[in-house]
Amino acid sequence: DYLITGVGTGGHITGVAEVLKQHFPNLKVFAVEPELSPVLSGGTPGPHPIQGIGAGFVPRNLHTDVLDGVIQVEKEDAFEYARRASLEEGLFGGISSGATLAAIAQKLPEIPAGARILGFNYDTGERYLSIEGLYQWEGAQSVGQ
């Protein structure tokens, strides 16, 4: 019913959306982008900490005609949802994964009960252990402490 995911090169969201819309013509597709670089929404590019999405331009691989909208996500929300997925669900993802989950949570009040939502987590959180504030919080301890 819904595809909500981040945009890097644009190829993945475009390809998946085009194929799924052939089978599910009512599928709604929402791209996720950083609030600090809202290029897909027509805004100005800017630096942001959500690695993997928000390149600062509209990628040639992104067919914007497959999109039904764009959801902007704040850094704090992307970080929070990445942490929550790890702690509560055992899904150790990166910042863009957190952004996708934050966007789904943001859109959820508008989505009918029982609707199916597809989002993609593109990488592991292991690459982001050194990002300050992402996987460090008060009371957190490294393994063996």
CSV table of C-alpha atoms in Angstrom, one decimal:
chain,number,residue,atom,x,y,z
A,1,ASP,CA,0.0,0.0,0.0
A,2,TYR,CA,2.9,2.4,0.9
A,3,LEU,CA,6.6,2.5,0.0
A,4,ILE,CA,8.5,5.0,2.2
A,5,THR,CA,12.3,5.0,1.9
A,6,GLY,CA,15.4,7.1,1.5
A,7,VAL,CA,16.9,8.3,-1.8
A,8,GLY,CA,20.5,7.9,-2.5
A,9,THR,CA,21.1,7.5,-6.2
A,10,GLY,CA,17.4,7.2,-6.8
A,11,GLY,CA,17.7,3.9,-8.7
A,12,HIS,CA,16.4,1.6,-5.9
A,13,ILE,CA,13.2,3.6,-5.1
A,14,THR,CA,12.5,4.2,-8.8
A,15,GLY,CA,13.0,0.5,-9.8
A,16,VAL,CA,11.0,-0.9,-6.9
A,17,ALA,CA,8.2,1.7,-7.3
A,18,GLU,CA,7.9,1.1,-11.1
A,19,VAL,CA,7.6,-2.7,-10.7
A,20,LEU,CA,5.3,-2.6,-7.6
A,21,LYS,CA,3.0,-0.1,-9.3
A,22,GLN,CA,2.5,-2.5,-12.1
A,23,HIS,CA,1.1,-5.0,-9.6
A,24,PHE,CA,-0.3,-2.6,-7.1
A,25,PRO,CA,-1.5,0.5,-9.1
A,26,ASN,CA,-2.7,2.3,-5.9
A,27,LEU,CA,0.7,2.1,-4.2
A,28,LYS,CA,1.7,5.4,-2.7
A,29,VAL,CA,5.5,6.1,-2.8
A,30,PHE,CA,7.2,8.6,-0.6
A,31,ALA,CA,10.9,9.6,-0.7
A,32,VAL,CA,12.7,10.4,2.5
A,33,GLU,CA,15.1,13.3,2.6
A,34,PRO,CA,17.0,15.3,5.2
A,35,GLU,CA,15.2,18.4,6.5
A,36,LEU,CA,18.5,20.3,6.2
A,37,SER,CA,18.8,19.5,2.5
A,38,PRO,CA,15.3,19.4,1.1
A,39,VAL,CA,16.2,19.3,-2.6
A,40,LEU,CA,13.5,16.8,-3.6
A,41,SER,CA,11.0,19.1,-2.1
A,42,GLY,CA,12.3,22.0,-4.1
A,43,GLY,CA,14.5,23.5,-1.4
A,44,THR,CA,18.1,24.4,-1.1
A,45,PRO,CA,20.8,21.8,-0.6
A,46,GLY,CA,22.8,21.9,2.6
A,47,PRO,CA,25.1,19.9,4.8
A,48,HIS,CA,23.5,17.3,7.0
A,49,PRO,CA,24.5,14.2,9.0
A,50,ILE,CA,22.2,11.6,7.4
A,51,GLN,CA,24.7,9.7,5.4
A,52,GLY,CA,23.4,7.8,2.3
A,53,ILE,CA,20.5,10.1,1.4
A,54,GLY,CA,20.2,13.8,0.5
A,55,ALA,CA,22.9,14.2,-2.1
A,56,GLY,CA,22.1,17.8,-2.6
A,57,PHE,CA,20.8,17.3,-6.1
A,58,VAL,CA,18.0,15.4,-7.8
A,59,PRO,CA,19.7,12.2,-9.1
A,60,ARG,CA,19.2,11.3,-12.7
A,61,ASN,CA,18.2,7.8,-11.7
A,62,LEU,CA,15.3,9.1,-9.7
A,63,HIS,CA,12.1,9.2,-11.8
A,64,THR,CA,10.2,11.7,-9.8
A,65,ASP,CA,6.9,10.8,-11.6
A,66,VAL,CA,6.8,7.6,-9.4
A,67,LEU,CA,6.7,9.7,-6.2
A,68,ASP,CA,3.5,10.7,-4.5
A,69,GLY,CA,5.4,12.9,-2.0
A,70,VAL,CA,8.5,13.6,0.0
A,71,ILE,CA,8.9,13.3,3.7
A,72,GLN,CA,11.6,15.5,5.4
A,73,VAL,CA,13.3,14.1,8.5
A,74,GLU,CA,15.3,15.9,11.2
A,75,LYS,CA,18.7,14.6,12.2
A,76,GLU,CA,17.5,14.0,15.8
A,77,ASP,CA,14.6,11.8,14.6
A,78,ALA,CA,16.8,9.8,12.3
A,79,PHE,CA,19.2,9.2,15.2
A,80,GLU,CA,16.4,8.3,17.6
A,81,TYR,CA,14.8,5.8,15.3
A,82,ALA,CA,18.1,4.1,14.5
A,83,ARG,CA,18.8,3.7,18.2
A,84,ARG,CA,15.2,2.5,19.0
A,85,ALA,CA,15.3,-0.1,16.2
A,86,SER,CA,18.6,-1.4,17.6
A,87,LEU,CA,17.5,-1.4,21.3
A,88,GLU,CA,13.8,-2.4,20.9
A,89,GLU,CA,13.9,-4.6,17.8
A,90,GLY,CA,17.5,-5.8,17.4
A,91,LEU,CA,17.7,-4.1,14.0
A,92,PHE,CA,21.2,-2.5,13.9
A,93,GLY,CA,20.9,0.0,11.1
A,94,GLY,CA,22.6,3.2,10.0
A,95,ILE,CA,21.4,6.8,10.0
A,96,SER,CA,19.5,6.5,6.7
A,97,SER,CA,17.6,3.5,8.1
A,98,GLY,CA,16.7,5.6,11.1
A,99,ALA,CA,15.5,8.3,8.7
A,100,THR,CA,13.2,5.8,6.9
A,101,LEU,CA,11.8,4.6,10.2
A,102,ALA,CA,11.3,8.2,11.4
A,103,ALA,CA,9.5,9.1,8.1
A,104,ILE,CA,7.2,6.1,8.5
A,105,ALA,CA,6.4,7.1,12.0
A,106,GLN,CA,5.7,10.7,10.8
A,107,LYS,CA,3.4,9.5,8.1
A,108,LEU,CA,1.6,6.8,10.1
A,109,PRO,CA,-1.2,9.0,11.5
A,110,GLU,CA,-2.4,9.5,7.9
A,111,ILE,CA,-2.2,5.9,6.8
A,112,PRO,CA,-5.3,3.7,7.2
A,113,ALA,CA,-5.2,0.9,9.8
A,114,GLY,CA,-4.2,-2.4,8.2
A,115,ALA,CA,-2.3,-0.8,5.4
A,116,ARG,CA,1.0,-2.4,4.4
A,117,ILE,CA,4.1,-0.3,4.6
A,118,LEU,CA,7.5,-1.1,2.9
A,119,GLY,CA,10.7,0.6,3.9
A,120,PHE,CA,14.3,-0.3,3.3
A,121,ASN,CA,17.2,-0.4,5.7
A,122,TYR,CA,20.2,-0.1,3.5
A,123,ASP,CA,23.1,-0.8,5.8
A,124,THR,CA,24.3,-1.9,9.1
A,125,GLY,CA,24.9,0.3,12.1
A,126,GLU,CA,28.5,-1.0,12.4
A,127,ARG,CA,29.6,1.7,10.0
A,128,TYR,CA,28.3,4.4,12.3
A,129,LEU,CA,29.6,3.4,15.7
A,130,SER,CA,32.0,6.4,15.7
A,131,ILE,CA,29.2,9.0,14.9
A,132,GLU,CA,28.9,11.1,18.0
A,133,GLY,CA,25.4,10.9,19.5
A,134,LEU,CA,24.1,8.0,17.4
A,135,TYR,CA,25.0,4.9,19.5
A,136,GLN,CA,26.4,6.7,22.5
A,137,TRP,CA,24.0,7.7,25.2
A,138,GLU,CA,23.9,8.0,29.0
A,139,GLY,CA,24.3,4.6,30.6
A,140,ALA,CA,25.5,2.9,27.4
A,141,GLN,CA,28.5,0.6,27.8
A,142,SER,CA,30.7,-1.1,25.3
A,143,VAL,CA,30.8,-4.9,25.4
A,144,GLY,CA,32.9,-6.2,28.2
A,145,GLN,CA,32.4,-3.3,30.6
